mmCIF file of C-alpha atoms in Angstrom:
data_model
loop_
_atom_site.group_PDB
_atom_site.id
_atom_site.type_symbol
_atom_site.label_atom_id
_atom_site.label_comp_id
_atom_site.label_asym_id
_atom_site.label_seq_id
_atom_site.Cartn_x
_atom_site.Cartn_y
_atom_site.Cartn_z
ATOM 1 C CA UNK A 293 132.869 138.653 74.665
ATOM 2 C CA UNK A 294 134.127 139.070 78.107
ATOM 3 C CA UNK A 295 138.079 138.658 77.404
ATOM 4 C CA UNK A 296 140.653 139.357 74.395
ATOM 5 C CA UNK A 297 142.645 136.904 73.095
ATOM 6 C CA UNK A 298 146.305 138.163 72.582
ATOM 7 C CA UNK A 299 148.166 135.182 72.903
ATOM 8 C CA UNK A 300 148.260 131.134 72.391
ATOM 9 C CA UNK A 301 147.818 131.179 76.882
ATOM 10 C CA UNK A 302 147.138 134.675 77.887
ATOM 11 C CA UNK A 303 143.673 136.177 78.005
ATOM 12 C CA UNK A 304 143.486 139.838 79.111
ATOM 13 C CA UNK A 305 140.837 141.398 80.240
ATOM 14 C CA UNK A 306 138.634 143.941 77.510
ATOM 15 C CA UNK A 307 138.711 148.077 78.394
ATOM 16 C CA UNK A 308 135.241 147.450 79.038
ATOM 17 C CA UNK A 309 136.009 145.384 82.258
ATOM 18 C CA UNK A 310 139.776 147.819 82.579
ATOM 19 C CA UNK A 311 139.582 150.885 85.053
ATOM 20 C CA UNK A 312 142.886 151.517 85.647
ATOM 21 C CA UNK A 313 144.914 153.553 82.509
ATOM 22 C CA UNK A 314 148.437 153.992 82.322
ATOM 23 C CA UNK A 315 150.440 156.470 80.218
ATOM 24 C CA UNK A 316 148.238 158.987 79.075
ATOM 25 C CA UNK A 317 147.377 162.252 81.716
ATOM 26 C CA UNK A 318 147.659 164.409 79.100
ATOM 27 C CA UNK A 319 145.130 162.763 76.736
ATOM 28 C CA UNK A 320 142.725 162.203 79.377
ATOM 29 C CA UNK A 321 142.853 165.547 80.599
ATOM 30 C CA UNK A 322 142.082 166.897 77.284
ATOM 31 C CA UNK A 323 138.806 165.089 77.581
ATOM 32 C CA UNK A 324 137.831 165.936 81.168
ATOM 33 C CA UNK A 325 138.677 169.702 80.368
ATOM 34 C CA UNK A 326 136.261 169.475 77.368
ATOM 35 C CA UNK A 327 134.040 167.741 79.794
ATOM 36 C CA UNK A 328 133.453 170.254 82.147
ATOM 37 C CA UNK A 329 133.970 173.331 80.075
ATOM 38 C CA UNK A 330 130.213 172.572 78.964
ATOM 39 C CA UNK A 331 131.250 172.627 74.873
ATOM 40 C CA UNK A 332 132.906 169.350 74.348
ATOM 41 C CA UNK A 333 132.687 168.343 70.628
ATOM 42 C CA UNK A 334 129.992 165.663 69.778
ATOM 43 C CA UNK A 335 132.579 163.430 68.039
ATOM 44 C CA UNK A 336 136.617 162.357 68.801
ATOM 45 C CA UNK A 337 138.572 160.167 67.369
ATOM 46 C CA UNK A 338 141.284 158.541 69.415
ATOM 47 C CA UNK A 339 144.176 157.982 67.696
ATOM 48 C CA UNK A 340 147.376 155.585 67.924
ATOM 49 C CA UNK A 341 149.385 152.557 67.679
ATOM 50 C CA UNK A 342 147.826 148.918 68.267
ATOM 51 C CA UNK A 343 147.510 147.967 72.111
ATOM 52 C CA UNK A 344 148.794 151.343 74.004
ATOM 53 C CA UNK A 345 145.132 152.010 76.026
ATOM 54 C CA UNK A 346 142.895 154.367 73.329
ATOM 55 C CA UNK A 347 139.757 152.128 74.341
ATOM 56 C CA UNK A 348 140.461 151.700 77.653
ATOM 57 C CA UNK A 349 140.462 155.606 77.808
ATOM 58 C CA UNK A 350 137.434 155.915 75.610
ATOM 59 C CA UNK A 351 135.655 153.548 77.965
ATOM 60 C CA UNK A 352 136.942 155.277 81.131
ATOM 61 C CA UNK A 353 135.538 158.882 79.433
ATOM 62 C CA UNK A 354 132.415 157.227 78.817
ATOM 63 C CA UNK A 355 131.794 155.631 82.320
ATOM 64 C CA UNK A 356 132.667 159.028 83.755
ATOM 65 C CA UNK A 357 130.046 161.194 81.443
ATOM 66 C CA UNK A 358 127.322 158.357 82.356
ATOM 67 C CA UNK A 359 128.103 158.787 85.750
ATOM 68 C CA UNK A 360 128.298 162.758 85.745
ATOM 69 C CA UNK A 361 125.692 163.414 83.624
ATOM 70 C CA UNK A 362 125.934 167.751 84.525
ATOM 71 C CA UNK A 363 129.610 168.939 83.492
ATOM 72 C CA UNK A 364 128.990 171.891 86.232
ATOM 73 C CA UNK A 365 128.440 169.181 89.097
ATOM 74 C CA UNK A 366 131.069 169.607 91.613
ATOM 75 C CA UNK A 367 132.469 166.176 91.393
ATOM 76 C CA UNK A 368 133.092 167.013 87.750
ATOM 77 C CA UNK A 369 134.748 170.451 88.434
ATOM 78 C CA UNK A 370 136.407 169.137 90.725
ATOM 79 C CA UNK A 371 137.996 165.623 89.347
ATOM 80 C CA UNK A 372 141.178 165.058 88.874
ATOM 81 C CA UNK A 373 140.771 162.129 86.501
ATOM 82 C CA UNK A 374 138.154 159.868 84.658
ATOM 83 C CA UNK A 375 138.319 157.499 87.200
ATOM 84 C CA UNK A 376 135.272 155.998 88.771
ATOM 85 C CA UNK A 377 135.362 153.742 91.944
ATOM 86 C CA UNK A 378 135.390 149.936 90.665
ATOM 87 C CA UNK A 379 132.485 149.315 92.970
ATOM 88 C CA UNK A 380 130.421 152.369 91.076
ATOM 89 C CA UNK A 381 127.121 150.866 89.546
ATOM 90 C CA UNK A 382 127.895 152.589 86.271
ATOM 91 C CA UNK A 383 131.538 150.155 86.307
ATOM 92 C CA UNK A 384 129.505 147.312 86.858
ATOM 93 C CA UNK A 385 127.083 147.564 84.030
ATOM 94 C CA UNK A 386 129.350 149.083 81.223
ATOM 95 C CA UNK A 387 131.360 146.251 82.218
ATOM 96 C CA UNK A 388 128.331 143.661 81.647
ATOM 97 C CA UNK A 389 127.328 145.394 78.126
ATOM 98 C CA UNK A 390 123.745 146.427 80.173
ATOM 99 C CA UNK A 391 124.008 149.820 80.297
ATOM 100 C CA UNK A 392 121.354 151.780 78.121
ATOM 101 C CA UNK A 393 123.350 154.909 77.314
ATOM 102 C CA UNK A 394 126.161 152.963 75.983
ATOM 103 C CA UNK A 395 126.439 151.377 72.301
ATOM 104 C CA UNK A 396 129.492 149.841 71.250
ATOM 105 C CA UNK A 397 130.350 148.846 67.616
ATOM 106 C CA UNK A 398 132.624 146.382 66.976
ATOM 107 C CA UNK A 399 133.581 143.251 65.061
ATOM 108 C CA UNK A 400 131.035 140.880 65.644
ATOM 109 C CA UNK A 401 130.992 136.736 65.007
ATOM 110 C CA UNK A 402 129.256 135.366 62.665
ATOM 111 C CA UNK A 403 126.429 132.360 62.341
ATOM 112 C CA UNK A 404 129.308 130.243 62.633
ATOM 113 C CA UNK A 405 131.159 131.611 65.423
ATOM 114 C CA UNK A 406 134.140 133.195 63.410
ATOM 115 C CA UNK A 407 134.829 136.674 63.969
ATOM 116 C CA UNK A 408 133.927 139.213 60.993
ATOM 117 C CA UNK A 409 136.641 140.854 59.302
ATOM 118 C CA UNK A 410 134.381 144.483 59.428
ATOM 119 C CA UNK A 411 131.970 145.988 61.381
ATOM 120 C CA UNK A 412 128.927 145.206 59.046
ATOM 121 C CA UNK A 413 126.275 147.946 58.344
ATOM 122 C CA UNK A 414 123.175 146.636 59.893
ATOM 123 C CA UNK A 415 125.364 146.862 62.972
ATOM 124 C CA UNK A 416 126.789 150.413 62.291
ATOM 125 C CA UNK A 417 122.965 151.152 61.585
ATOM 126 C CA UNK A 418 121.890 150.359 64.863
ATOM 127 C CA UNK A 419 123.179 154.050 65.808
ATOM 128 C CA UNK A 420 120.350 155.740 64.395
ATOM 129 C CA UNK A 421 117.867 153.698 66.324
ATOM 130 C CA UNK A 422 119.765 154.549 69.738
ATOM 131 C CA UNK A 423 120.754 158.106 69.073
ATOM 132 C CA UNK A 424 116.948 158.720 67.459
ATOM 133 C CA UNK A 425 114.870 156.616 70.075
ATOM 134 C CA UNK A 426 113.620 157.939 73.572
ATOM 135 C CA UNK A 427 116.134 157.306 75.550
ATOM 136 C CA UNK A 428 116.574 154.170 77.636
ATOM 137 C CA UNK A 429 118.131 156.178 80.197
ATOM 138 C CA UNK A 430 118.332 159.988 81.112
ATOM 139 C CA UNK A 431 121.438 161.840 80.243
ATOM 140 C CA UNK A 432 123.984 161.062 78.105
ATOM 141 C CA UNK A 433 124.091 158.818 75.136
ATOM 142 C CA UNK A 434 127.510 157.052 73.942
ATOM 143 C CA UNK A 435 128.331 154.936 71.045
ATOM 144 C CA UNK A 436 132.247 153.456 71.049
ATOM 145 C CA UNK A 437 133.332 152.171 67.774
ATOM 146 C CA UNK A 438 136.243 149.774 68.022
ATOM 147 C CA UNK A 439 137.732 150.374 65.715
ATOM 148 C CA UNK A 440 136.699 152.858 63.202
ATOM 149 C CA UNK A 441 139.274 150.876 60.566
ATOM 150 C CA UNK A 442 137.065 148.224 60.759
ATOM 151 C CA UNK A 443 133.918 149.875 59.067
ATOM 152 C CA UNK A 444 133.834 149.102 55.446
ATOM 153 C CA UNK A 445 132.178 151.888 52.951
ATOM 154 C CA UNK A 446 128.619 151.193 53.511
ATOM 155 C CA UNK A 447 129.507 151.013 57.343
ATOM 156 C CA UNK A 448 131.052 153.990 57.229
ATOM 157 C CA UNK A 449 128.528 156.117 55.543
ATOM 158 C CA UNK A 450 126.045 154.851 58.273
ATOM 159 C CA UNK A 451 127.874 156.300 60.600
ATOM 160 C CA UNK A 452 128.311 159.459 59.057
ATOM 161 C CA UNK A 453 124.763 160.361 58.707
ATOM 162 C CA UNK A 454 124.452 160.032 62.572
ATOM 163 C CA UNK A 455 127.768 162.017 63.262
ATOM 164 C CA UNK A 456 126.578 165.167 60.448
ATOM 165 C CA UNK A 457 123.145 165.770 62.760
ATOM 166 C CA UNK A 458 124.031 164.879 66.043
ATOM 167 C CA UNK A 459 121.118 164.819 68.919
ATOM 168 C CA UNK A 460 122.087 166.565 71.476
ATOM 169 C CA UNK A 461 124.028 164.868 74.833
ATOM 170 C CA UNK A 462 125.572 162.476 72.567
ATOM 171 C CA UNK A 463 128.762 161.783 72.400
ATOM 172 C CA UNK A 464 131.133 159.722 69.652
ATOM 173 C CA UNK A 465 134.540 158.048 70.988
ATOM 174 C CA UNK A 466 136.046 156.480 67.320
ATOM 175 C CA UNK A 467 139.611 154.546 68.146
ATOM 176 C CA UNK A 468 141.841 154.102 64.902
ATOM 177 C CA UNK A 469 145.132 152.245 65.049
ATOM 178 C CA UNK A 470 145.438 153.823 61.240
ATOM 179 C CA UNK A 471 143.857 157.477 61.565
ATOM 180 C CA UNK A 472 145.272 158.113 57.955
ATOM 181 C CA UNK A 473 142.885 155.837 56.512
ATOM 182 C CA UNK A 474 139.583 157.021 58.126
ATOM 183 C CA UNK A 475 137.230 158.152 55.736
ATOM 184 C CA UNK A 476 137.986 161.992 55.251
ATOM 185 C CA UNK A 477 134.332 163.124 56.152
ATOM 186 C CA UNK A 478 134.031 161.207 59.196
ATOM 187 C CA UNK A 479 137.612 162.588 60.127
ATOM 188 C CA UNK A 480 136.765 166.294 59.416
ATOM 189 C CA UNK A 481 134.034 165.836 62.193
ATOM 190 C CA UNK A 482 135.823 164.882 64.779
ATOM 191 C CA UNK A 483 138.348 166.251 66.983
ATOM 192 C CA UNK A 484 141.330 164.190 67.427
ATOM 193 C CA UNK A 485 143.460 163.114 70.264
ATOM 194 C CA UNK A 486 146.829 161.285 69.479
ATOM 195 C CA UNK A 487 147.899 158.913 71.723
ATOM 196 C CA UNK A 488 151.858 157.845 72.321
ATOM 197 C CA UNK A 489 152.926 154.451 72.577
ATOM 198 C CA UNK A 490 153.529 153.786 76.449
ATOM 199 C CA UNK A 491 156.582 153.923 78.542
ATOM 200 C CA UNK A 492 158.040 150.195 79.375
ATOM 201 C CA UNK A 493 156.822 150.550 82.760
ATOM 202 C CA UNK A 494 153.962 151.603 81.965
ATOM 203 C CA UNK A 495 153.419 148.621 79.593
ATOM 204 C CA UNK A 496 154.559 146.276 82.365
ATOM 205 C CA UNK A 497 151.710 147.859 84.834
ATOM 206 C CA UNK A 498 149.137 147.622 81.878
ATOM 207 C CA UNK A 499 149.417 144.416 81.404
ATOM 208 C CA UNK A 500 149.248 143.421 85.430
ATOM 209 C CA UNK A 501 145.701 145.672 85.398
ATOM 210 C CA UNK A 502 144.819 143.314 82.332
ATOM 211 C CA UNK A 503 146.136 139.681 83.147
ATOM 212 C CA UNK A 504 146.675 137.845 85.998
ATOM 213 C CA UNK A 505 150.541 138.350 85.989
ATOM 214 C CA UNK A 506 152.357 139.754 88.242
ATOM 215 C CA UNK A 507 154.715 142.537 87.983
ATOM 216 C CA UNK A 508 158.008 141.247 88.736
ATOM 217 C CA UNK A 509 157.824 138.463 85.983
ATOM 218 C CA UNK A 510 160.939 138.472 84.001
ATOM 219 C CA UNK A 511 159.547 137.280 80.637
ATOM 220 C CA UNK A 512 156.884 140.605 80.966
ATOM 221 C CA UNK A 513 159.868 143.083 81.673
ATOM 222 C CA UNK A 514 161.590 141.729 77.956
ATOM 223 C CA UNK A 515 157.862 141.469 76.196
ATOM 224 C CA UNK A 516 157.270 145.250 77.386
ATOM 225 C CA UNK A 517 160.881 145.919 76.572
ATOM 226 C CA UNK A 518 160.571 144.425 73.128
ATOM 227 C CA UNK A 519 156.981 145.617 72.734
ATOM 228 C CA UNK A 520 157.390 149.401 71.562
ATOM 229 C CA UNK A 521 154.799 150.571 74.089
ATOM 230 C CA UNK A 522 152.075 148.552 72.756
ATOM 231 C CA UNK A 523 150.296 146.127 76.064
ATOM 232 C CA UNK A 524 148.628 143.672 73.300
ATOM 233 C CA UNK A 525 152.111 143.359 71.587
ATOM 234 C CA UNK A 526 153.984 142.419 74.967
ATOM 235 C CA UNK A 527 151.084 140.162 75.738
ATOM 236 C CA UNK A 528 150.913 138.353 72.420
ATOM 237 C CA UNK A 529 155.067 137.484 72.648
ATOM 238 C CA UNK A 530 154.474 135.984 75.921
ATOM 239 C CA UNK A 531 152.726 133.607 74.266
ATOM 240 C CA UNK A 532 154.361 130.369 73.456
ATOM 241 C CA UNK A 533 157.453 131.068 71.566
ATOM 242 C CA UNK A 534 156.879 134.167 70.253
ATOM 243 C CA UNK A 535 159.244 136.204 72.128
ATOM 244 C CA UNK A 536 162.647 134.040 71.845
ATOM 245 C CA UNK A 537 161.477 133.970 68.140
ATOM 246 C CA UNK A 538 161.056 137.766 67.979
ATOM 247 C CA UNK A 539 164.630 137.589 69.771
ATOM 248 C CA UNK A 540 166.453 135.528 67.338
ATOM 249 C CA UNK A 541 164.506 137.296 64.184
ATOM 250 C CA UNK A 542 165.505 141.023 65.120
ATOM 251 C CA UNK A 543 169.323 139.440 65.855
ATOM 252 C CA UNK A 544 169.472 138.254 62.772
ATOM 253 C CA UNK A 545 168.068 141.078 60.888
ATOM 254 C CA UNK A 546 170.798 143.799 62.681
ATOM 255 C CA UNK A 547 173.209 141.399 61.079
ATOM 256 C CA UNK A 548 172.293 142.461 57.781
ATOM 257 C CA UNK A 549 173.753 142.412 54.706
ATOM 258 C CA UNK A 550 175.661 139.069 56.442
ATOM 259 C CA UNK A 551 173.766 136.237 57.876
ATOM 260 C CA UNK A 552 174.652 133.344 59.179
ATOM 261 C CA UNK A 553 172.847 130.728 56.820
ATOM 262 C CA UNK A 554 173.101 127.886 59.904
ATOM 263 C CA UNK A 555 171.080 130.536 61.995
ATOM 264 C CA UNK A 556 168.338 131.089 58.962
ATOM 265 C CA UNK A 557 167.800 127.336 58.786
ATOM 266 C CA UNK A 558 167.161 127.205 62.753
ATOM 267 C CA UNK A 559 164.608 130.076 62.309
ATOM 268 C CA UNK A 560 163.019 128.550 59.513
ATOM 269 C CA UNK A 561 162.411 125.369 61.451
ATOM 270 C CA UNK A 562 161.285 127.288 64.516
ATOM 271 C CA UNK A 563 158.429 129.111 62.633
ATOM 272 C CA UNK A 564 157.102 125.791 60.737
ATOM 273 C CA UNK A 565 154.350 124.221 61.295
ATOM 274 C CA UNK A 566 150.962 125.739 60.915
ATOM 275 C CA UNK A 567 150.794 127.871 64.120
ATOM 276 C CA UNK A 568 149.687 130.850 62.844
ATOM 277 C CA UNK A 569 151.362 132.818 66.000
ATOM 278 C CA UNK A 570 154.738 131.837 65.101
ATOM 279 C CA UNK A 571 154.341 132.965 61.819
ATOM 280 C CA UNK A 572 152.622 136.358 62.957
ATOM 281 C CA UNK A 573 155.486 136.641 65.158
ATOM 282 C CA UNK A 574 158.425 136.625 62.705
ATOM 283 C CA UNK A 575 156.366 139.253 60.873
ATOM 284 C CA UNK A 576 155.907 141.639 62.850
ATOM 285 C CA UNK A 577 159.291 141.272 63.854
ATOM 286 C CA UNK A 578 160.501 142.214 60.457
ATOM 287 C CA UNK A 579 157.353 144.819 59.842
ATOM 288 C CA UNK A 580 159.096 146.988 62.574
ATOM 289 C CA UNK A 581 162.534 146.228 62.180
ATOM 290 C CA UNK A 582 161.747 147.672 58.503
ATOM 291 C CA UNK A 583 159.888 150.650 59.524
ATOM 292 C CA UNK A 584 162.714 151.469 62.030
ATOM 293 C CA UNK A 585 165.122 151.647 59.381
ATOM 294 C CA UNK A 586 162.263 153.952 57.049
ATOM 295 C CA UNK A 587 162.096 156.968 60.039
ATOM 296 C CA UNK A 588 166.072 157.149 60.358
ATOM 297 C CA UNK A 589 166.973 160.457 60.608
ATOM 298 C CA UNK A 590 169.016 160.928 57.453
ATOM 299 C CA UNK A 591 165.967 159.982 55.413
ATOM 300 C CA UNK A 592 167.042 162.423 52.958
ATOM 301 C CA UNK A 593 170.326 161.058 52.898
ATOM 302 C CA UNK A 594 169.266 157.771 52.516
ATOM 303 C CA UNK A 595 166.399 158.139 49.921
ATOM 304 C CA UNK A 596 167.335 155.660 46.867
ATOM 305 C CA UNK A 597 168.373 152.693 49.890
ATOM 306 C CA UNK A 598 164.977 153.633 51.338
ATOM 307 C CA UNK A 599 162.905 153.526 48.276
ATOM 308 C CA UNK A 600 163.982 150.007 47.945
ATOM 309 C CA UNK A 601 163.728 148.743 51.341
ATOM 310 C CA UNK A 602 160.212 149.979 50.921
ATOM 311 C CA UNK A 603 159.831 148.187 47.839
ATOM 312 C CA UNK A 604 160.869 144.953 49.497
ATOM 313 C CA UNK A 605 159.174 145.547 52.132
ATOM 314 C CA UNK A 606 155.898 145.339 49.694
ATOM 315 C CA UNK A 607 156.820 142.451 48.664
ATOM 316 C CA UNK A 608 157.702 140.444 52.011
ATOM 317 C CA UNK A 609 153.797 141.686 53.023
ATOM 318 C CA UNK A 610 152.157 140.010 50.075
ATOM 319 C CA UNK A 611 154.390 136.630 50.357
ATOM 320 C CA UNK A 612 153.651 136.404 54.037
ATOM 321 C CA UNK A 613 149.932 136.837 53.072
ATOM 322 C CA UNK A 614 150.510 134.085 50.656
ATOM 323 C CA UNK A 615 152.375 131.958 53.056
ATOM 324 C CA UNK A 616 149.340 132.115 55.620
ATOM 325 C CA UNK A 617 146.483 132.217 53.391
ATOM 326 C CA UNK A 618 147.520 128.905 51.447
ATOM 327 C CA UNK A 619 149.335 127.564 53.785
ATOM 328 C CA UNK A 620 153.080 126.988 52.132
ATOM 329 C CA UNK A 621 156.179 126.162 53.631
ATOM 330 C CA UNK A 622 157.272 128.697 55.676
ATOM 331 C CA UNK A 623 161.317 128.425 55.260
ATOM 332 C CA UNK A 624 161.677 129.333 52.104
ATOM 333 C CA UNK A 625 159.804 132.366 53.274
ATOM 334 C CA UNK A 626 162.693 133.185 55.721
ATOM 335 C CA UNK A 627 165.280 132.912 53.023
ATOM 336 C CA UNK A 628 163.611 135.047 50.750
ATOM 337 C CA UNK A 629 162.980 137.628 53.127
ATOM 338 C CA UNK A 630 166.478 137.615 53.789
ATOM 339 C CA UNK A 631 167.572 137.942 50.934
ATOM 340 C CA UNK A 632 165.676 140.553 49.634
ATOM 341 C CA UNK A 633 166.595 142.809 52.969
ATOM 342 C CA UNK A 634 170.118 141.888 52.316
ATOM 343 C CA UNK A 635 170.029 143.119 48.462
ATOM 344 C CA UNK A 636 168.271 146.260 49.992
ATOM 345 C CA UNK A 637 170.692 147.198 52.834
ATOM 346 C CA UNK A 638 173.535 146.842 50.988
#
């Protein structure tokens, strides 16, 4: 696929295609320094929110150890960053998927053009024919998984039996939005690298790289604002409605315990229908305005309120699965949601 989809009319361009990376010197220096010191681990695992840059970085570290293929080279020493010119032949064919020392594994579409929900394990299998085969090109081999949360078992353990015997001048970049849940083996052979959500600006200038927006767009500065330093999150409420309804949602929800019921029947209307972006909007709007409340800093304080926020907070996730997945009316959802937040908070 040569774009991502994050939003009913925006289309960003994939980290395959991105060479520009925003927000993380630290992170990328961490790799380049491994790079170059001649001993960097076989596998990482690139860690972090949803939509702040982890594949655009594995991607830039993996156009930069195609390019470089000797970590003593000069231009390695002697880099600053992972950056390669745009116009650099390696760019060009990473960016076309026809690169030979590059594998990427990642949800694939079906016979009937609908995207998988997993990484199947014929494809994660296809690592031990490129890490075990001559090589199609000399130097380094790379395989990208995107994301590792998307391997099932079977999946998994394929890719674990390449990562345990390693050939030598290859290299694993594994991105997890949920590092928690990676398979323990596969996570005890790999060194990790955390990444932060990004600064607003930096979200602002992500998205510009990625789109065809331009900077000083008012409607990117409140997405980025609202966004908590994730680019596909300020992308996706661009999209139609979803950021006045993200707007109105989180309003309403620092209202609570008291709502006004006038204002729940408006947000009810506004997220009928059977767009499913509307709906995914008002939930994650409530998904974070929850979790904000579960990191406050009197936690301990707070523990029985918190125990049944988190409770509730179950429960709004499986009716919103509900809602979607057999496709009922959607205001009653708001009310309830409402009213079990309001029962918690109190």
């Amino acid at each position: 696929m040569s774009a991502r989809k994050v939003a009913t009319d925006i289309v960003a361009r994939p980290p395959r295609e991105t060479t520009a990376l925003f927000g993380h010197t630290a992170a990328e220096q961490a790799l380049l320094d491994a790079y170059r010191s001649g001993r960097i681990a076989h596998a990482w695992l690139l860690g972090g929110a949803q939509g702040i840059g982890k594949a655009t970085l594995a991607y830039r570290m993996a156009r930069f150890v195609l390019a470089h293929r000797d970590p003593q080279d000069d231009a390695v020493q002697g880099a600053a960053t992972l950056g390669l010119d745009p116009e650099h032949p390696i760019v060009r064919l990473v960016a076309a998927e026809a690169h030979g020392g590059l594998l990427t594994l990642e949800r694939s579409l079906n016979d009937k053009g609908v995207l998988r929900n997993v990484i199947t394990v014929d494809e994660s299998r296809e690592t031990i024919g490129f890490f075990g085969s001559t090589a199609a090109v000399e130097g380094w081999r790379v395989c990208i998984v995107d994301t590792v949360d998307d391997l099932n078992a079977s999946s998994a353990n394929a890719l674990l039996k390449v990562i345990e015997e390693p050939p030598q001048r290859s290299l694993f970049l594994l991105i997890s939005n949920s590092p928690a849940r990676v398979l323990p083996t596969i996570l005890s052979r790999c060194r990790k690298l955390m990444l932060r959500p990004l600064a607003t600006d930096d979200v602002i200038s992500a998205a510009v790289a990625a789109t065809d927006l331009e900077a000083d767009d008012p409607k990117l500065a409140d997405a980025a604002a609202a966004s908590e330093g994730s680019v596909s999150r300020a992308l996706a409420l661009l999209g139609g409605d979803a950021l006045t309804l993200h707007q109105k949602t989180t309003a309403l929800l620092d209202s609570l315990p008291n709502v006004d019921p006038r204002a729940l029947h408006a947000l009810g209307e506004a997220i009928g229908g059977t767009d499913r972006a509307t709906l995914q909007a008002f939930v994650d709007s409530v998904d974070r305005w929850v979790a904000g409340r579960l990191r406050t800093p009197d936690a301990n304080a707070e523990l029985p309120r918190l125990a049944r926020l988190a409770e509730v907070w179950e429960k709004i996730g499986r009716a919103a699965r509900d809602t979607e997945a057999y496709n009922l009316e959607r205001k009653p959802l708001v009310f309830s949601v409402f009213g079990q937040l309001a029962e918690a908070v109190r």
